[in-house]
Amino acid sequence: MTKFRSSFAALLLSLLAAGCAASSGAPATGIAQPDIASAYLPLHARVHLGIDSADGAAVVIAPHIAVTNAHNANLLDAKRVIGVATQSDLLFFHANGGPSPATAAPVVGEAVTAYGQDTERRLRLAQGVVRQIVMVPGYSTSPYFIFAGNAGPGFSGGPVIDPDGKLIGITFGYKDQGSERLIYAYDLARVLTELSLVEKEPHHG
């Protein structure tokens, strides 16, 4: 395992441990961008003996293919799973949504909007500003970027949108730092690279 993968695994665990049950973001009646709205997929499942529930999100990024976080695997039928990325918290599965939305790269200082679900299965949004684009030696694309905002539980696997309504990332975690919350999201270029690697795996059908 490379140093980045080791440090990234530690980062992911710390982000997951930061979660709480409270709803984050603001209530949303819908997604303004039509292509994002058609590509957005809410995820919900009963867990812990069917007593508790869990929520997340997914996005169609290719014909009949959607992406979410691998830690959302319990929200999906295993028969729909195409594969799991080896270097990211990403899972790809068969889906009927779409078409896939237009994409763009994140820009530091740019305002962004993220979408997710609350504990009552209602759509929520969080707005913020891109703070950092993380580059790692050996990667041809940025593994992830960080923005300040009020996303949290239920936003995992959901889309991050730029001011032009283009899909720039997939949320995978958050961490409270002082008085602000930092949201972590995979750059869409990285997501598409991971999909191509999964599709090349011998077991991929």
C-alpha positions as a LaTeX table, in Angstrom:
\begin{tabular}{lrrr}
\hline
Residue & $x$ (\AA) & $y$ (\AA) & $z$ (\AA) \\
\hline
Met1 & 0.00 & 0.00 & 0.00 \\
Thr2 & 1.39 & 3.42 & $-0.95$ \\
Lys3 & 1.92 & 6.17 & 1.58 \\
Phe4 & $-0.98$ & 8.13 & 0.07 \\
Arg5 & $-3.33$ & 5.18 & 0.33 \\
Ser6 & $-2.35$ & 4.67 & 3.96 \\
Ser7 & $-2.84$ & 8.33 & 4.81 \\
Phe8 & $-6.03$ & 8.48 & 2.79 \\
Ala9 & $-7.45$ & 5.48 & 4.67 \\
Ala10 & $-6.70$ & 7.25 & 7.94 \\
Leu11 & $-8.33$ & 10.42 & 6.62 \\
Leu12 & $-11.45$ & 8.52 & 5.56 \\
Leu13 & $-11.80$ & 6.86 & 8.95 \\
Ser14 & $-11.49$ & 10.22 & 10.69 \\
Leu15 & $-14.12$ & 11.71 & 8.39 \\
Leu16 & $-16.54$ & 8.86 & 8.97 \\
Ala17 & $-16.00$ & 9.10 & 12.71 \\
Ala18 & $-16.93$ & 12.78 & 12.56 \\
Gly19 & $-20.50$ & 11.99 & 11.51 \\
Cys20 & $-23.55$ & 12.58 & 13.66 \\
Ala21 & $-27.28$ & 11.96 & 13.35 \\
Ala22 & $-28.36$ & 15.59 & 12.95 \\
Ser23 & $-29.50$ & 16.81 & 9.55 \\
Ser24 & $-27.16$ & 19.16 & 7.73 \\
Gly25 & $-27.58$ & 21.73 & 5.01 \\
Ala26 & $-30.82$ & 23.53 & 4.23 \\
Pro27 & $-34.16$ & 22.08 & 3.06 \\
Ala28 & $-34.49$ & 21.97 & $-0.75$ \\
Thr29 & $-37.69$ & 21.55 & $-2.73$ \\
Gly30 & $-35.78$ & 20.40 & $-5.79$ \\
Ile31 & $-32.59$ & 20.66 & $-7.83$ \\
Ala32 & $-32.55$ & 23.71 & $-10.09$ \\
Gln33 & $-30.34$ & 22.21 & $-12.80$ \\
Pro34 & $-32.45$ & 19.77 & $-14.91$ \\
Asp35 & $-29.57$ & 17.47 & $-15.88$ \\
Ile36 & $-28.36$ & 17.25 & $-12.29$ \\
Ala37 & $-31.93$ & 16.62 & $-11.11$ \\
Ser38 & $-32.34$ & 13.71 & $-13.53$ \\
Ala39 & $-28.92$ & 12.27 & $-12.63$ \\
Tyr40 & $-29.39$ & 12.55 & $-8.85$ \\
Leu41 & $-30.36$ & 9.35 & $-7.02$ \\
Pro42 & $-31.39$ & 9.35 & $-3.33$ \\
Leu43 & $-30.34$ & 6.26 & $-1.37$ \\
His44 & $-32.14$ & 4.86 & 1.67 \\
Ala45 & $-32.13$ & 1.60 & 3.59 \\
Arg46 & $-33.17$ & 0.10 & 6.89 \\
Val47 & $-30.18$ & $-0.99$ & 8.95 \\
His48 & $-29.48$ & $-2.49$ & 12.38 \\
Leu49 & $-32.20$ & $-5.17$ & 12.34 \\
Gly50 & $-34.48$ & $-2.89$ & 10.33 \\
Ile51 & $-34.94$ & $-0.45$ & 13.19 \\
Asp52 & $-32.65$ & 2.39 & 12.16 \\
Ser53 & $-32.34$ & 3.90 & 8.70 \\
Ala54 & $-29.44$ & 5.29 & 6.69 \\
Asp55 & $-29.43$ & 7.76 & 3.85 \\
Gly56 & $-27.02$ & 8.85 & 1.15 \\
Ala57 & $-26.96$ & 9.86 & $-2.49$ \\
Ala58 & $-25.62$ & 8.83 & $-5.88$ \\
Val59 & $-25.18$ & 10.40 & $-9.31$ \\
Val60 & $-25.41$ & 8.98 & $-12.83$ \\
Ile61 & $-22.07$ & 9.70 & $-14.55$ \\
Ala62 & $-22.30$ & 7.49 & $-17.65$ \\
Pro63 & $-25.09$ & 5.69 & $-19.54$ \\
His64 & $-26.79$ & 3.41 & $-16.98$ \\
Ile65 & $-23.88$ & 3.83 & $-14.52$ \\
Ala66 & $-24.04$ & 5.74 & $-11.23$ \\
Val67 & $-21.47$ & 6.41 & $-8.52$ \\
Thr68 & $-21.74$ & 6.69 & $-4.76$ \\
Asn69 & $-19.37$ & 6.11 & $-1.85$ \\
Ala70 & $-18.24$ & 2.58 & $-1.10$ \\
His71 & $-19.30$ & 3.15 & 2.52 \\
Asn72 & $-22.87$ & 3.41 & 1.14 \\
Ala73 & $-22.79$ & $-0.20$ & $-0.05$ \\
Asn74 & $-25.39$ & $-1.17$ & 2.57 \\
Leu75 & $-27.86$ & 1.17 & 0.81 \\
Leu76 & $-27.71$ & $-0.77$ & $-2.47$ \\
Asp77 & $-28.73$ & $-4.15$ & $-3.85$ \\
Ala78 & $-25.43$ & $-6.01$ & $-4.26$ \\
Lys79 & $-26.63$ & $-7.36$ & $-7.61$ \\
Arg80 & $-26.49$ & $-3.86$ & $-9.07$ \\
Val81 & $-22.85$ & $-3.25$ & $-8.09$ \\
Ile82 & $-20.37$ & $-2.99$ & $-10.97$ \\
Gly83 & $-17.25$ & $-2.58$ & $-8.87$ \\
Val84 & $-15.47$ & $-0.71$ & $-6.09$ \\
Ala85 & $-12.50$ & 1.61 & $-6.61$ \\
Thr86 & $-9.23$ & 0.42 & $-5.07$ \\
Gln87 & $-7.82$ & 3.85 & $-4.20$ \\
Ser88 & $-10.97$ & 5.82 & $-3.39$ \\
Asp89 & $-14.17$ & 5.49 & $-1.37$ \\
Leu90 & $-16.18$ & 5.02 & $-4.59$ \\
Leu91 & $-18.62$ & 2.36 & $-5.73$ \\
Phe92 & $-20.16$ & 2.10 & $-9.22$ \\
Phe93 & $-23.51$ & 0.47 & $-9.91$ \\
His94 & $-26.15$ & $-0.05$ & $-12.60$ \\
Ala95 & $-28.83$ & 2.65 & $-12.61$ \\
Asn96 & $-31.69$ & 3.94 & $-14.74$ \\
Gly97 & $-31.20$ & 7.67 & $-14.13$ \\
Gly98 & $-29.66$ & 10.10 & $-16.54$ \\
Pro99 & $-28.48$ & 11.31 & $-18.92$ \\
Ser100 & $-25.15$ & 12.06 & $-17.28$ \\
Pro101 & $-24.70$ & 15.79 & $-16.56$ \\
Ala102 & $-22.07$ & 18.17 & $-17.93$ \\
Thr103 & $-18.90$ & 18.23 & $-15.83$ \\
Ala104 & $-16.16$ & 20.71 & $-14.97$ \\
Ala105 & $-13.10$ & 20.98 & $-12.74$ \\
Pro106 & $-13.19$ & 22.58 & $-9.26$ \\
Val107 & $-11.63$ & 26.03 & $-8.87$ \\
Val108 & $-10.26$ & 27.46 & $-5.64$ \\
Gly109 & $-12.43$ & 30.33 & $-4.42$ \\
Glu110 & $-15.42$ & 29.19 & $-6.44$ \\
Ala111 & $-18.88$ & 28.96 & $-4.87$ \\
Val112 & $-20.35$ & 25.43 & $-4.93$ \\
Thr113 & $-23.57$ & 23.66 & $-4.00$ \\
Ala114 & $-23.82$ & 20.09 & $-2.68$ \\
Tyr115 & $-26.97$ & 17.94 & $-2.46$ \\
Gly116 & $-27.86$ & 15.12 & $-0.11$ \\
Gln117 & $-30.64$ & 13.55 & 1.96 \\
Asp118 & $-31.76$ & 14.06 & 5.55 \\
Thr119 & $-33.02$ & 11.47 & 8.03 \\
Glu120 & $-36.60$ & 11.97 & 6.78 \\
Arg121 & $-35.60$ & 11.15 & 3.16 \\
Arg122 & $-35.95$ & 14.79 & 2.13 \\
Leu123 & $-33.60$ & 16.63 & $-0.24$ \\
Arg124 & $-31.19$ & 19.10 & 1.33 \\
Leu125 & $-28.52$ & 21.42 & $-0.03$ \\
Ala126 & $-25.33$ & 22.94 & 1.34 \\
Gln127 & $-23.49$ & 25.90 & $-0.16$ \\
Gly128 & $-19.84$ & 26.71 & 0.29 \\
Val129 & $-16.56$ & 27.82 & $-1.26$ \\
Val130 & $-13.70$ & 25.66 & $-2.58$ \\
Arg131 & $-10.71$ & 26.07 & $-0.26$ \\
Gln132 & $-8.16$ & 23.60 & $-1.58$ \\
Ile133 & $-7.52$ & 21.22 & $-4.46$ \\
Val134 & $-5.33$ & 18.38 & $-3.25$ \\
Met135 & $-2.67$ & 17.05 & $-5.61$ \\
Val136 & $-0.70$ & 13.87 & $-4.87$ \\
Pro137 & 2.47 & 12.67 & $-6.67$ \\
Gly138 & 1.73 & 9.76 & $-8.99$ \\
Tyr139 & $-1.83$ & 10.87 & $-9.76$ \\
Ser140 & $-2.64$ & 12.38 & $-13.15$ \\
Thr141 & $-5.77$ & 13.98 & $-11.70$ \\
Ser142 & $-6.59$ & 15.64 & $-8.39$ \\
Pro143 & $-7.76$ & 12.93 & $-5.95$ \\
Tyr144 & $-10.04$ & 15.30 & $-4.05$ \\
Phe145 & $-10.84$ & 18.88 & $-3.12$ \\
Ile146 & $-12.05$ & 20.58 & 0.05 \\
Phe147 & $-14.77$ & 23.18 & 0.45 \\
Ala148 & $-16.25$ & 24.92 & 3.47 \\
Gly149 & $-19.99$ & 24.41 & 3.87 \\
Asn150 & $-22.75$ & 22.78 & 5.88 \\
Ala151 & $-22.96$ & 19.31 & 4.35 \\
Gly152 & $-22.88$ & 16.27 & 6.60 \\
Pro153 & $-24.68$ & 12.94 & 7.13 \\
Gly154 & $-26.76$ & 11.98 & 4.10 \\
Phe155 & $-24.59$ & 13.92 & 1.64 \\
Ser156 & $-22.20$ & 10.99 & 1.09 \\
Gly157 & $-22.04$ & 10.11 & $-2.60$ \\
Gly158 & $-23.99$ & 13.22 & $-3.60$ \\
Pro159 & $-23.09$ & 15.78 & $-6.25$ \\
Val160 & $-21.12$ & 19.00 & $-5.87$ \\
Ile161 & $-22.12$ & 21.62 & $-8.45$ \\
Asp162 & $-20.32$ & 24.75 & $-9.69$ \\
Pro163 & $-22.03$ & 28.13 & $-10.37$ \\
Asp164 & $-22.73$ & 27.08 & $-13.98$ \\
Gly165 & $-24.63$ & 24.00 & $-12.81$ \\
Lys166 & $-21.89$ & 21.57 & $-13.84$ \\
Leu167 & $-20.96$ & 18.51 & $-11.82$ \\
Ile168 & $-17.47$ & 18.94 & $-10.34$ \\
Gly169 & $-17.33$ & 16.37 & $-7.55$ \\
Ile170 & $-18.77$ & 13.62 & $-5.37$ \\
Thr171 & $-18.90$ & 14.21 & $-1.61$ \\
Phe172 & $-17.25$ & 11.57 & 0.57 \\
Gly173 & $-16.82$ & 13.07 & 4.02 \\
Tyr174 & $-16.59$ & 16.07 & 6.29 \\
Lys175 & $-14.71$ & 17.27 & 9.33 \\
Asp176 & $-15.45$ & 20.08 & 11.76 \\
Gln177 & $-12.44$ & 22.34 & 12.23 \\
Gly178 & $-12.88$ & 25.10 & 14.74 \\
Ser179 & $-16.01$ & 27.06 & 13.92 \\
Glu180 & $-16.33$ & 25.79 & 10.35 \\
Arg181 & $-17.03$ & 22.51 & 8.59 \\
Leu182 & $-14.77$ & 21.27 & 5.81 \\
Ile183 & $-16.33$ & 19.02 & 3.18 \\
Tyr184 & $-14.25$ & 16.54 & 1.17 \\
Ala185 & $-15.20$ & 15.61 & $-2.38$ \\
Tyr186 & $-13.63$ & 13.63 & $-5.21$ \\
Asp187 & $-12.84$ & 15.60 & $-8.35$ \\
Leu188 & $-15.03$ & 14.29 & $-11.20$ \\
Ala189 & $-11.94$ & 13.64 & $-13.31$ \\
Arg190 & $-10.74$ & 11.30 & $-10.56$ \\
Val191 & $-14.14$ & 9.61 & $-10.39$ \\
Leu192 & $-14.15$ & 8.93 & $-14.14$ \\
Thr193 & $-10.57$ & 7.62 & $-13.96$ \\
Glu194 & $-11.60$ & 5.20 & $-11.21$ \\
Leu195 & $-14.57$ & 4.04 & $-13.30$ \\
Ser196 & $-12.32$ & 3.27 & $-16.26$ \\
Leu197 & $-10.03$ & 1.23 & $-13.99$ \\
Val198 & $-12.97$ & $-0.72$ & $-12.55$ \\
Glu199 & $-14.27$ & $-1.46$ & $-16.06$ \\
Lys200 & $-10.85$ & $-2.88$ & $-17.03$ \\
Glu201 & $-10.79$ & $-5.36$ & $-14.15$ \\
Pro202 & $-10.93$ & $-9.03$ & $-15.29$ \\
His203 & $-14.16$ & $-9.79$ & $-13.38$ \\
His204 & $-16.01$ & $-6.81$ & $-14.90$ \\
Gly205 & $-18.83$ & $-8.04$ & $-17.09$ \\
\hline
\end{tabular}
